[in-house]
mmCIF file with all atom_site columns, C-alpha atoms in Angstrom:
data_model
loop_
_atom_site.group_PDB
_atom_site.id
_atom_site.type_symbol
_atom_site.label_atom_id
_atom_site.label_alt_id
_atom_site.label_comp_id
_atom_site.label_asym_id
_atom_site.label_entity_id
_atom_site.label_seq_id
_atom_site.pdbx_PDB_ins_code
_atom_site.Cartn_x
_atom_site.Cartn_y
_atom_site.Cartn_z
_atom_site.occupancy
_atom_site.B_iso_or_equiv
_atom_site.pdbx_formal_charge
_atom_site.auth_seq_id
_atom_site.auth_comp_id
_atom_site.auth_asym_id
_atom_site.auth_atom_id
_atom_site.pdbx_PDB_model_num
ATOM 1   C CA . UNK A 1 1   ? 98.526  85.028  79.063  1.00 0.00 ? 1   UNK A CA 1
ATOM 2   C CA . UNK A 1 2   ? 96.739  87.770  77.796  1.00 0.00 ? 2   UNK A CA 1
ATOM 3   C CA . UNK A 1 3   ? 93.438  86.290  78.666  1.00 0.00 ? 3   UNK A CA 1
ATOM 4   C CA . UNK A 1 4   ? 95.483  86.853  82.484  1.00 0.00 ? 4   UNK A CA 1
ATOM 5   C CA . UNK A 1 5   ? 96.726  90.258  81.436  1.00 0.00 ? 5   UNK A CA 1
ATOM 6   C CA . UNK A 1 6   ? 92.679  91.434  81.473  1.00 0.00 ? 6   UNK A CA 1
ATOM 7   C CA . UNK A 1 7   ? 92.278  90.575  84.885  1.00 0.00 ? 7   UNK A CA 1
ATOM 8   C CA . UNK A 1 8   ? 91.522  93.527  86.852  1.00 0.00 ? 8   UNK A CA 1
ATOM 9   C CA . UNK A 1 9   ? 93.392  92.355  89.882  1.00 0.00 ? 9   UNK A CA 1
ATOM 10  C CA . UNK A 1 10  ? 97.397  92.889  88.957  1.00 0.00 ? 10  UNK A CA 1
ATOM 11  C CA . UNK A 1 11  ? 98.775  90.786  92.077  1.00 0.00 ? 11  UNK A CA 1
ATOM 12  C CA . UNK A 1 12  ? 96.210  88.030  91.002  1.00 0.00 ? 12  UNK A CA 1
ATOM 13  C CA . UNK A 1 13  ? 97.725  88.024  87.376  1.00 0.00 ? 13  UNK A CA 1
ATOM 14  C CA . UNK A 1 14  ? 101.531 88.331  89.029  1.00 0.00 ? 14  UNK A CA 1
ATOM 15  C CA . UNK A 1 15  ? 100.788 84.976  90.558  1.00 0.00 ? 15  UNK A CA 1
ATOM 16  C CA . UNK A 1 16  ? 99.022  83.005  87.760  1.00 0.00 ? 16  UNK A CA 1
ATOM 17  C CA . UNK A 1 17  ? 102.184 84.104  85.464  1.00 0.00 ? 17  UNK A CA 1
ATOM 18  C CA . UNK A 1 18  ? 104.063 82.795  88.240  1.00 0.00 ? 18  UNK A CA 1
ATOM 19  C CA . UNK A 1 19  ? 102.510 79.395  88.361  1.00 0.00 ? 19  UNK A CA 1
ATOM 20  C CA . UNK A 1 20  ? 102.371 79.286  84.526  1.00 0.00 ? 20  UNK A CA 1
ATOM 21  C CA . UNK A 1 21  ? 106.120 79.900  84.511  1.00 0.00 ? 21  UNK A CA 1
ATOM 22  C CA . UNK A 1 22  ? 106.874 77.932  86.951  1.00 0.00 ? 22  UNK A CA 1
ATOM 23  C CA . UNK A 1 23  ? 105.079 74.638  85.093  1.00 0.00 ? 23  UNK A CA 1
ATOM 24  C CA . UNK A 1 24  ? 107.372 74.845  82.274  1.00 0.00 ? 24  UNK A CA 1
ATOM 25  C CA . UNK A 1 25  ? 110.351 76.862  83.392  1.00 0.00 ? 25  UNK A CA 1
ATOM 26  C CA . UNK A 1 26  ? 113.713 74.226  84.027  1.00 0.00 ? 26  UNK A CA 1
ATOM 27  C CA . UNK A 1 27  ? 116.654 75.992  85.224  1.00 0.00 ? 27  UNK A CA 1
ATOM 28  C CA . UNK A 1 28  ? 117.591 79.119  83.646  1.00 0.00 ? 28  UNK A CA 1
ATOM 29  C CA . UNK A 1 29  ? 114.674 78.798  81.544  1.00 0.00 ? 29  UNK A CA 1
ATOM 30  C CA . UNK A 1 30  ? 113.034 80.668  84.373  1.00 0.00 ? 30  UNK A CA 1
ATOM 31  C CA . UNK A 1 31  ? 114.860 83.916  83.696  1.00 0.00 ? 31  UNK A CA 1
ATOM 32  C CA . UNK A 1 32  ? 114.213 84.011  80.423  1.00 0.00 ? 32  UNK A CA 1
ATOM 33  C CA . UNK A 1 33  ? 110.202 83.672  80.515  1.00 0.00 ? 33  UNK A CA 1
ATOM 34  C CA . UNK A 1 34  ? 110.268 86.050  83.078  1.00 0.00 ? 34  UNK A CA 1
ATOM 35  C CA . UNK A 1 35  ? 112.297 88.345  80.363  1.00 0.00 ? 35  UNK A CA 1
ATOM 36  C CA . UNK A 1 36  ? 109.530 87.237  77.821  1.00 0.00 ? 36  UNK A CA 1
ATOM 37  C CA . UNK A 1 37  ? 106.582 88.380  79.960  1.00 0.00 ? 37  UNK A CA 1
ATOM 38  C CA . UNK A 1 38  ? 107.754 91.637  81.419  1.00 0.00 ? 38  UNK A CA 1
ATOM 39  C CA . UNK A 1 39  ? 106.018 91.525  83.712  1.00 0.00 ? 39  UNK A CA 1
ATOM 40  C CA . UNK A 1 40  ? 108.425 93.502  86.340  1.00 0.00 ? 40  UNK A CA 1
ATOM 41  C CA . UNK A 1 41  ? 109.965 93.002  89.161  1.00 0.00 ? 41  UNK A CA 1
ATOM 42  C CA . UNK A 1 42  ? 107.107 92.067  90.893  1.00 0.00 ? 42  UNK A CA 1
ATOM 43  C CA . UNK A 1 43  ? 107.336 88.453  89.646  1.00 0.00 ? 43  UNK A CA 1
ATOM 44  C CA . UNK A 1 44  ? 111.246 88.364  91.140  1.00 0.00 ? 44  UNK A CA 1
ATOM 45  C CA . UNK A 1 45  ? 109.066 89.141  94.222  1.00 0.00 ? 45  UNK A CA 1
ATOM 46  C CA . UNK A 1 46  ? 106.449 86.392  93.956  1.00 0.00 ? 46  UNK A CA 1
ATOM 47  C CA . UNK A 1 47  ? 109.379 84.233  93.102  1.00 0.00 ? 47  UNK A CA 1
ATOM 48  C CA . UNK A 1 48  ? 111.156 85.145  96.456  1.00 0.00 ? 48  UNK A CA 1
ATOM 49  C CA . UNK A 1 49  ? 108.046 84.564  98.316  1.00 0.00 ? 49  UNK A CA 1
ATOM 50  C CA . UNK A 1 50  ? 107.179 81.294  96.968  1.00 0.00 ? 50  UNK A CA 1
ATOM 51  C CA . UNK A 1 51  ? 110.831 80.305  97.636  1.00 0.00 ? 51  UNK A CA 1
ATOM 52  C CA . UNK A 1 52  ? 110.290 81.649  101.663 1.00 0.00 ? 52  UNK A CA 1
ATOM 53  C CA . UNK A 1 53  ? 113.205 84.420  101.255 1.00 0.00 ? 53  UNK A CA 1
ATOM 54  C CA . UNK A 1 54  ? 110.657 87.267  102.282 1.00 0.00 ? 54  UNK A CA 1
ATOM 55  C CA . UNK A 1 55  ? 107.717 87.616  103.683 1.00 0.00 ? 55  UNK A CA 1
ATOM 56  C CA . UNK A 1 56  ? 104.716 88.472  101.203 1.00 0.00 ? 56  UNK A CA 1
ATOM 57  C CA . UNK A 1 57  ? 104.351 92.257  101.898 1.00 0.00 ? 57  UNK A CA 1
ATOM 58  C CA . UNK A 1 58  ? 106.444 94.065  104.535 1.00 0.00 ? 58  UNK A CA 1
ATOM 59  C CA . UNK A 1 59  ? 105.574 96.777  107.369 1.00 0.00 ? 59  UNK A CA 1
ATOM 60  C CA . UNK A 1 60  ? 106.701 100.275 106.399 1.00 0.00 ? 60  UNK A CA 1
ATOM 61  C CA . UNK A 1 61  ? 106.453 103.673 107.773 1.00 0.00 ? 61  UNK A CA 1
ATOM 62  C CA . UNK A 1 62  ? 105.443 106.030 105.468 1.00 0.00 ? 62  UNK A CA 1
ATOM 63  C CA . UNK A 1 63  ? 106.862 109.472 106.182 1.00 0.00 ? 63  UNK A CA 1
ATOM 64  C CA . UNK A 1 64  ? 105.402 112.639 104.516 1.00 0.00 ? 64  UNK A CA 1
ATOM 65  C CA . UNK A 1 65  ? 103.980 116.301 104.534 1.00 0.00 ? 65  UNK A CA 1
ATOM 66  C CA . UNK A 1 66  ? 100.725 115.456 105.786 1.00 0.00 ? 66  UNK A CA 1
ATOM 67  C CA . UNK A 1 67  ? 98.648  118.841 105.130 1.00 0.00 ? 67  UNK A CA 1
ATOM 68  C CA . UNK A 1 68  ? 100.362 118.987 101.675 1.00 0.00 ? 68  UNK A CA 1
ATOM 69  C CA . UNK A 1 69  ? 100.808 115.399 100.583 1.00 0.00 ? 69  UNK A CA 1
ATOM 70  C CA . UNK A 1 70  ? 98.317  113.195 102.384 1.00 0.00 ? 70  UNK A CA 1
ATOM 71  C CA . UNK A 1 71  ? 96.463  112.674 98.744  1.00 0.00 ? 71  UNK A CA 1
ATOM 72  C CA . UNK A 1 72  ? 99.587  111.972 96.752  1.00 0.00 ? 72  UNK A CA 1
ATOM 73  C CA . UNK A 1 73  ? 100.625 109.251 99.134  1.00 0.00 ? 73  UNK A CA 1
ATOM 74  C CA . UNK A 1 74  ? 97.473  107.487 99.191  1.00 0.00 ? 74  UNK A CA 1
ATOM 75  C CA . UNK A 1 75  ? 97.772  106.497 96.286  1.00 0.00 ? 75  UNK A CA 1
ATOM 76  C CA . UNK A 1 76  ? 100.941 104.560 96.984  1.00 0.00 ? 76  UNK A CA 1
ATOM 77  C CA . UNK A 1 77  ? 98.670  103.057 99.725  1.00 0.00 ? 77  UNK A CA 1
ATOM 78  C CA . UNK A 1 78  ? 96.532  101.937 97.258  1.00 0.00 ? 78  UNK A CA 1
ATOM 79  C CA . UNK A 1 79  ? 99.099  100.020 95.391  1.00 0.00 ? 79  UNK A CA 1
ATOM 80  C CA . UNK A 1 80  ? 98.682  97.436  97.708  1.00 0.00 ? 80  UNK A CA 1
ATOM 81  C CA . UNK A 1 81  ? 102.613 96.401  97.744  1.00 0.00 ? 81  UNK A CA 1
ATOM 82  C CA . UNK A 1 82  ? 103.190 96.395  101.830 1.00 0.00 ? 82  UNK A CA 1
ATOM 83  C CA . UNK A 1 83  ? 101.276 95.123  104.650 1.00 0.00 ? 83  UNK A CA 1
ATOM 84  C CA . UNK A 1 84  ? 97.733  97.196  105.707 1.00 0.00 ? 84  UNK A CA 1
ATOM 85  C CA . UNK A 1 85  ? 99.220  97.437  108.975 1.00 0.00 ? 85  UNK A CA 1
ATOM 86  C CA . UNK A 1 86  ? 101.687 100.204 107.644 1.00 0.00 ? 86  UNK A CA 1
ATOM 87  C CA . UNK A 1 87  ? 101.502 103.105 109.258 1.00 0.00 ? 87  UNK A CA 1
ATOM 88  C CA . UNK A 1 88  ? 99.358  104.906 107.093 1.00 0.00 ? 88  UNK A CA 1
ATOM 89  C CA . UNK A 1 89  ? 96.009  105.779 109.283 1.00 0.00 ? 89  UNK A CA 1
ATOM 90  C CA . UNK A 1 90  ? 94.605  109.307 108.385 1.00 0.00 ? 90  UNK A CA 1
ATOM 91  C CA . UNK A 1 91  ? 92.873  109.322 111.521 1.00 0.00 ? 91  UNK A CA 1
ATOM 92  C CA . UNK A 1 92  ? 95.266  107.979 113.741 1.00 0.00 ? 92  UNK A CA 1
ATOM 93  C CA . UNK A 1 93  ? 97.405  111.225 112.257 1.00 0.00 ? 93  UNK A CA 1
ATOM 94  C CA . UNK A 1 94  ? 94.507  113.633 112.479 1.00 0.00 ? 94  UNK A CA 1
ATOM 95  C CA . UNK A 1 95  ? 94.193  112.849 116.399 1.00 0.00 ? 95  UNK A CA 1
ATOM 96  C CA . UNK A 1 96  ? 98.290  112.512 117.111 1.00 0.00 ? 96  UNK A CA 1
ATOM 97  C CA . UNK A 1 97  ? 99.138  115.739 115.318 1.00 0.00 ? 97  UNK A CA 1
ATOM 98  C CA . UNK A 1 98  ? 97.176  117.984 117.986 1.00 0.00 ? 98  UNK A CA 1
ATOM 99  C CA . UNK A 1 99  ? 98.630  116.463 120.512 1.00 0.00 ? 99  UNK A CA 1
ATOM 100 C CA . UNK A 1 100 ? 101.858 117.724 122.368 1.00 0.00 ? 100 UNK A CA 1
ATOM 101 C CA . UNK A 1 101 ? 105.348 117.340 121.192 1.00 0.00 ? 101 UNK A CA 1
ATOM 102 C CA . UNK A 1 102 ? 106.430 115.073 123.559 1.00 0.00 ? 102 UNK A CA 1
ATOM 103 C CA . UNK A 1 103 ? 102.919 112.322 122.368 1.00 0.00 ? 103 UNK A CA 1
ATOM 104 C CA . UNK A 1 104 ? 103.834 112.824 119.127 1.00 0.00 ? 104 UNK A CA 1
ATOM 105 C CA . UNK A 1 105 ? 107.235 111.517 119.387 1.00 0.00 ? 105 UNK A CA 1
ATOM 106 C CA . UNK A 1 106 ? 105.918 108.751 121.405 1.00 0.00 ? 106 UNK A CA 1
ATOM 107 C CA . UNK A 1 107 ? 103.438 108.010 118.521 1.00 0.00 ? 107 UNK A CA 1
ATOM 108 C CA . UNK A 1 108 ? 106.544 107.878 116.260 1.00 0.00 ? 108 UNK A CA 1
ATOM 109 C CA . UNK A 1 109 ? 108.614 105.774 118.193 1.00 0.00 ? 109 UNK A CA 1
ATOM 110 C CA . UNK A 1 110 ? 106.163 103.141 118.686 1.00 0.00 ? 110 UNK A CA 1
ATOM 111 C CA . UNK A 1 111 ? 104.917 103.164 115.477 1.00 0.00 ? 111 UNK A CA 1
ATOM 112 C CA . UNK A 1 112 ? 108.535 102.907 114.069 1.00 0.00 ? 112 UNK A CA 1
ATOM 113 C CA . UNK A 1 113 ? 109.450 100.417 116.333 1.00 0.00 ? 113 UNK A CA 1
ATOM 114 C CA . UNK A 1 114 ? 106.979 97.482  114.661 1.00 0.00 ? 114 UNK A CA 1
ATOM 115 C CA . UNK A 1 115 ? 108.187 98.665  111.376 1.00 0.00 ? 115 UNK A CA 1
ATOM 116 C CA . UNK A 1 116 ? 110.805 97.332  109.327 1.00 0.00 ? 116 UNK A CA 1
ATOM 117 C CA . UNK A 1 117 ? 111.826 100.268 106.566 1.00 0.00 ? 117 UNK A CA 1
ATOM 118 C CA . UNK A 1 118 ? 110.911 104.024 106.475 1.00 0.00 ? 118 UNK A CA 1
ATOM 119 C CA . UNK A 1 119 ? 109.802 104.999 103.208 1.00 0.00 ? 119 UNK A CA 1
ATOM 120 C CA . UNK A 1 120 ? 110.411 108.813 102.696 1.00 0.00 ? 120 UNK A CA 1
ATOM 121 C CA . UNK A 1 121 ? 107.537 110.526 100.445 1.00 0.00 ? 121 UNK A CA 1
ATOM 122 C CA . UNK A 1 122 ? 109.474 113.349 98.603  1.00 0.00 ? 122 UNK A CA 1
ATOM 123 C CA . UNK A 1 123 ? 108.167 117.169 97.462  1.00 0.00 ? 123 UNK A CA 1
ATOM 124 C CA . UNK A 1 124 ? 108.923 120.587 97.175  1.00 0.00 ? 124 UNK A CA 1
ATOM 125 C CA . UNK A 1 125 ? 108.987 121.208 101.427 1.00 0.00 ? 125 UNK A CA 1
ATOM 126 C CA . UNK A 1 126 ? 109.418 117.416 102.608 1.00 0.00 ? 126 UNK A CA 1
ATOM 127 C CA . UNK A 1 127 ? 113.365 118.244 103.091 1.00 0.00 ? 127 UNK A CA 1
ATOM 128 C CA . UNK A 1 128 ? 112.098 121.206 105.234 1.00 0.00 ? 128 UNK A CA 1
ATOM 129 C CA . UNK A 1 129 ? 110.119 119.514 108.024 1.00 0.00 ? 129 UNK A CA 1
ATOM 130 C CA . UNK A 1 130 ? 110.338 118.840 111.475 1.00 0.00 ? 130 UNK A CA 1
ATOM 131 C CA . UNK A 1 131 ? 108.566 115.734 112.289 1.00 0.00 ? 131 UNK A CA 1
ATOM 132 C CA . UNK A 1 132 ? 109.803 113.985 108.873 1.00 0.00 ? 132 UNK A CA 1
ATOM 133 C CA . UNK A 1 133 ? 113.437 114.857 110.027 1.00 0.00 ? 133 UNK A CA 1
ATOM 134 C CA . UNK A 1 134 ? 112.925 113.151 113.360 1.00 0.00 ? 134 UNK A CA 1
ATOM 135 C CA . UNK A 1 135 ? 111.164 110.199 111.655 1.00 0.00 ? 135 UNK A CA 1
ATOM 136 C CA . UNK A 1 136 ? 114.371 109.461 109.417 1.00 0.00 ? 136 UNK A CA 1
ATOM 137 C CA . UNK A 1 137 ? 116.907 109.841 112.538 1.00 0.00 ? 137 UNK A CA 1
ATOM 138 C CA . UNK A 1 138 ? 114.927 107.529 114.696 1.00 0.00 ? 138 UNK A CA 1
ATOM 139 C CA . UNK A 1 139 ? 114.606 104.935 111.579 1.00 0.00 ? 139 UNK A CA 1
ATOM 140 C CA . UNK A 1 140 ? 118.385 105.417 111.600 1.00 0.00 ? 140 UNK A CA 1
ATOM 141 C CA . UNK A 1 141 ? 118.746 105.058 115.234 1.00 0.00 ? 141 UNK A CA 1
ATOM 142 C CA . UNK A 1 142 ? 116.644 101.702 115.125 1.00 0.00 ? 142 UNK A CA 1
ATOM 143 C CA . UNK A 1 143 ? 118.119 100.383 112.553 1.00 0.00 ? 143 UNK A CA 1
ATOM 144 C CA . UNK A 1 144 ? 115.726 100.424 109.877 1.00 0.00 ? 144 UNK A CA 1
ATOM 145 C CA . UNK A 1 145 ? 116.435 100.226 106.209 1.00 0.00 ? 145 UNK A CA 1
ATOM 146 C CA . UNK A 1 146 ? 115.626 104.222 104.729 1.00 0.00 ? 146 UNK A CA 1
ATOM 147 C CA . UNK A 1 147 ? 114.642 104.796 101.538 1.00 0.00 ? 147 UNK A CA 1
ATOM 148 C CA . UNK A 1 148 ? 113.306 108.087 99.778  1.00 0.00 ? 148 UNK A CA 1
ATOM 149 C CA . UNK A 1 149 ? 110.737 107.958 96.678  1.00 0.00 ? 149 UNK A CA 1
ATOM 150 C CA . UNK A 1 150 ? 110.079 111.148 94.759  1.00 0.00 ? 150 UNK A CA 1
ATOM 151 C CA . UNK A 1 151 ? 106.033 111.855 93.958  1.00 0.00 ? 151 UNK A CA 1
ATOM 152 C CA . UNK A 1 152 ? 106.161 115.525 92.781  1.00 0.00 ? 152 UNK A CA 1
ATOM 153 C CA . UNK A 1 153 ? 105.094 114.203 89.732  1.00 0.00 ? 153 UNK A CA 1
ATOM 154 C CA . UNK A 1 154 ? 101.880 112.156 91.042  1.00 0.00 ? 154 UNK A CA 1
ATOM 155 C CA . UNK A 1 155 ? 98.621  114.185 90.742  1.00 0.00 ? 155 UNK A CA 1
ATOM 156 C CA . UNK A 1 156 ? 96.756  115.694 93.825  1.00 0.00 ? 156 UNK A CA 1
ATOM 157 C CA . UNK A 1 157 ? 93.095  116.327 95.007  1.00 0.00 ? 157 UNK A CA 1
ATOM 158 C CA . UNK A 1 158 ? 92.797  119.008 92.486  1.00 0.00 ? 158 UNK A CA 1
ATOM 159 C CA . UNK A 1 159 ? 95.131  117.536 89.638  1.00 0.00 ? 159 UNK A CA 1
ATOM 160 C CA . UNK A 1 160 ? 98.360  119.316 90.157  1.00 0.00 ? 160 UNK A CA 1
ATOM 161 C CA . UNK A 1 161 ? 101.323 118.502 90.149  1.00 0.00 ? 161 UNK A CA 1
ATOM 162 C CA . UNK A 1 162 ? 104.328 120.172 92.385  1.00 0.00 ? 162 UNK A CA 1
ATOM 163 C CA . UNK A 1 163 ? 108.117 120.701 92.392  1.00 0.00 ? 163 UNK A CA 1
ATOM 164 C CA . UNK A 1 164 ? 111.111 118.257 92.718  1.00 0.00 ? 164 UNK A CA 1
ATOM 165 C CA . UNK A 1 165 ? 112.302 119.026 96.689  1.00 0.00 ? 165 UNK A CA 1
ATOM 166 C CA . UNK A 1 166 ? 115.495 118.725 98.138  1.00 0.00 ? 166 UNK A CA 1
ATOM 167 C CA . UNK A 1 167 ? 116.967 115.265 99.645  1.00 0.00 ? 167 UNK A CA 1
ATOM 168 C CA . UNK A 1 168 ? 116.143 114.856 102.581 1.00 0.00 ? 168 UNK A CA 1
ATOM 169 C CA . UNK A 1 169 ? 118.318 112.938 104.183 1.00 0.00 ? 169 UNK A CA 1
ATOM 170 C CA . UNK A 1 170 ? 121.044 115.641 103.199 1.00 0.00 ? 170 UNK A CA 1
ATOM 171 C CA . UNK A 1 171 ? 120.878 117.248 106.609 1.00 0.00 ? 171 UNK A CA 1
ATOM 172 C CA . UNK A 1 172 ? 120.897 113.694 108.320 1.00 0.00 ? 172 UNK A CA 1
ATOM 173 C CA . UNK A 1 173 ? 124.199 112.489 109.984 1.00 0.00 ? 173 UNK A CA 1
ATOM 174 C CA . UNK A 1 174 ? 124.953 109.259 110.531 1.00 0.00 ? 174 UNK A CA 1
ATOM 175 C CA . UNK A 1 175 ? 126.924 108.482 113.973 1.00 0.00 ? 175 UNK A CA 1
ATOM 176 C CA . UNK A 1 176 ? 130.371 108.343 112.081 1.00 0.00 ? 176 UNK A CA 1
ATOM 177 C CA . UNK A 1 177 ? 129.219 112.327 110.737 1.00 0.00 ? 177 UNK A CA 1
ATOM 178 C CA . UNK A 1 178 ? 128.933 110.894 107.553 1.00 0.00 ? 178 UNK A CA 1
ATOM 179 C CA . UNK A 1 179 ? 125.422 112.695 105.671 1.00 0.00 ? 179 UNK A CA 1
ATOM 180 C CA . UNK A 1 180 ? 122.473 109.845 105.506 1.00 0.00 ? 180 UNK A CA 1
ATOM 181 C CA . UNK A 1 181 ? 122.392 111.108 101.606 1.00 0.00 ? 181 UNK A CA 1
ATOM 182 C CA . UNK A 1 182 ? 125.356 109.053 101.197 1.00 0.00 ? 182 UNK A CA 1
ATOM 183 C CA . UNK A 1 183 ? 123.985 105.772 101.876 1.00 0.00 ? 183 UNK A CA 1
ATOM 184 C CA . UNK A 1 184 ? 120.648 106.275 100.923 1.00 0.00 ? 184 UNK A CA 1
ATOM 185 C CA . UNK A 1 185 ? 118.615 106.107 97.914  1.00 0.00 ? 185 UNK A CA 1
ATOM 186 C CA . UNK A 1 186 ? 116.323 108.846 96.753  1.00 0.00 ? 186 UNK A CA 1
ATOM 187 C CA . UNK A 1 187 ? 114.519 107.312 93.859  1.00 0.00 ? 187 UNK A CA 1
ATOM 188 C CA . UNK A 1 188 ? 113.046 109.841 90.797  1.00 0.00 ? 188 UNK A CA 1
ATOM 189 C CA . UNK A 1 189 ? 110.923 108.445 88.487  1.00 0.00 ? 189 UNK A CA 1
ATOM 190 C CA . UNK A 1 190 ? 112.127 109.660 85.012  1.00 0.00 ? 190 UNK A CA 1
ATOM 191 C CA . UNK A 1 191 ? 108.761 110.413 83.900  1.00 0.00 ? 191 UNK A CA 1
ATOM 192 C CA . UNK A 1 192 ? 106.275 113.712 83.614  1.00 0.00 ? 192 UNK A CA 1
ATOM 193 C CA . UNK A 1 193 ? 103.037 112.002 83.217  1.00 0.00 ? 193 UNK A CA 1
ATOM 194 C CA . UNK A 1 194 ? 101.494 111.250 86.951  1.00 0.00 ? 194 UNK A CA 1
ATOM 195 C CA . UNK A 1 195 ? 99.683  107.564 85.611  1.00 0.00 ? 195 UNK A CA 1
ATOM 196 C CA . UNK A 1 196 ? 103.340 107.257 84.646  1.00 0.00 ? 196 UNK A CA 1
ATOM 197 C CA . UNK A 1 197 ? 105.060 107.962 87.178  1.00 0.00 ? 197 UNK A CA 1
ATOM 198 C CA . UNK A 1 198 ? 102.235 106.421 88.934  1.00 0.00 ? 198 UNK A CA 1
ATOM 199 C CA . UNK A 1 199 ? 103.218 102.721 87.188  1.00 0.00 ? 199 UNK A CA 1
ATOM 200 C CA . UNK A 1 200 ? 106.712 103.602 87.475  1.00 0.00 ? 200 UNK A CA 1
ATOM 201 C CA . UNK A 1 201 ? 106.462 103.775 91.566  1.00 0.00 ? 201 UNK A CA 1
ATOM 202 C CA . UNK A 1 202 ? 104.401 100.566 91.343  1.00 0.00 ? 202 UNK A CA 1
ATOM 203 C CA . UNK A 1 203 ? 106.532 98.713  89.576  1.00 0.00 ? 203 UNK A CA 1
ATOM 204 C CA . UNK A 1 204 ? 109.566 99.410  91.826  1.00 0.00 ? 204 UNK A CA 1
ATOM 205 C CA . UNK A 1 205 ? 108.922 99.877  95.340  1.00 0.00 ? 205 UNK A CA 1
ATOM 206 C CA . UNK A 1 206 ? 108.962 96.756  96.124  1.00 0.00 ? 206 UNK A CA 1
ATOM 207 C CA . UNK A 1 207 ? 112.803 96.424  95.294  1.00 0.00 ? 207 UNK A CA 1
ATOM 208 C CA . UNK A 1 208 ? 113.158 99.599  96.872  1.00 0.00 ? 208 UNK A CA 1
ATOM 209 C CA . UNK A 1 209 ? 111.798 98.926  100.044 1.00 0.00 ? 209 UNK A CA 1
ATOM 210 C CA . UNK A 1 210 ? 113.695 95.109  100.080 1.00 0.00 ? 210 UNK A CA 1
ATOM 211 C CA . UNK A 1 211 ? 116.958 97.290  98.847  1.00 0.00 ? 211 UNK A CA 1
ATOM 212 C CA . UNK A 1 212 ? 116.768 99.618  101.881 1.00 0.00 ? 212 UNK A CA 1
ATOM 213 C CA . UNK A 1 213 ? 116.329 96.648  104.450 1.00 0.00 ? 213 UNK A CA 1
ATOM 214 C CA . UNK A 1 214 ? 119.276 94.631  102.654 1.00 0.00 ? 214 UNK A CA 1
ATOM 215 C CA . UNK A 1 215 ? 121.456 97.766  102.550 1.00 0.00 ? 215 UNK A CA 1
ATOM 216 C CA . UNK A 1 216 ? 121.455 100.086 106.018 1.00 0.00 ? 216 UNK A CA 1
ATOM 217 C CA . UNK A 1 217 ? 123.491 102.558 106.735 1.00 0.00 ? 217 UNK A CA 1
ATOM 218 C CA . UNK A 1 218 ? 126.449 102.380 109.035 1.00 0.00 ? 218 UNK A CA 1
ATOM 219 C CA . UNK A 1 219 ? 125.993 103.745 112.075 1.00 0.00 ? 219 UNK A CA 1
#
């Protein structure tokens, strides 16, 4: 295994363990190799995909402060954990965003439509604006699962970090006037060190996103 460990591919070593595991694993002897690896969740994942209960890497919508935060959320783009047909285009952003209010919803709504979970890129301001708002309430309205991920702690362009922000689905309502805070989950990584917090987002967004898609809000 730790000839598998050196690979520089992570998914391609998630998937050998699996097949190694799965060769001698009977029963609930599964569980426990996957203990004796830690390997993280990730292999819970393979496991669910090789048994057909999801699909290998899903369609999200990444919402986030795009002048402030564009760098900190590639790299969760380059984690390579959902489908490259995310919305996640730098360009297709750059063009939309001087466009009018009313194309920049539409932009929004289409692109939300083909997704299925919003995942909510978190920072000092995030909380504060506009167009991530709007993005959360039409997830809601479409029935999308929601989730939030913190990355004040992830490194930018220049090697700063930034401050926690407010949740923002604390000014949210679902249709009952309940707030969206309620229902969904913001997650913090408990760590200071970006490549930490850095492994720490890798190693659970995947049960994040599958969470917020098993686990809606009410409307």
């Amino acid at each position: 295994m730790d000839e598998v460990k050196s690979q520089p591919t992570k998914y391609v070593y998630l998937q050998k363990c699996y097949v190694h595991i799965e060769k001698v694993a009977k029963g609930n002897e599964f569980i426990d190799l996957l203990i004796k690896y830690s390997v993280s969740s990730k292999l819970f994942m393979i496991y669910k995909i090789y048994k057909g209960q999801v699909s290998v890497m899903r369609q999200v919508f990444f919402s986030f402060e795009y002048n402030k935060d564009v760098w900190r959320a590639s790299q969760i783009r380059k984690m390579n954990v959902v489908s490259k047909s995310s919305t996640f285009s730098d360009n297709d952003w750059e063009t939309v965003k001087s466009k009018s209010e009313a194309s920049i919803k539409k932009w929004i709504n289409e692109q939300m439509a083909m997704r299925s979970c919003i995942v909510v890129l978190i920072v000092k301001t995030t909380s504060t604006r506009k167009w991530v708002k709007y993005e959360i309430e039409k997830a809601y309205e479409l029935k999308k699962g929601i989730v939030g991920i913190y990355i004040h702690g992830l490194k930018n362009e220049n090697g700063d970090q930034t401050e926690k922000g407010s949740n923002p689905f604390y000014n949210v309502f679902t249709n009952n006037g309940e707030r969206l805070s309620k229902y969904v989950t913001c997650y913090d990584p408990p760590y200071k060190s970006s490549k930490f917090v850095y492994d720490d987002i890798s190693n659970n967004i995947d049960d994040l996103i599958e969470n917020a898609i098993e686990n809606k809000p009410p409307q």
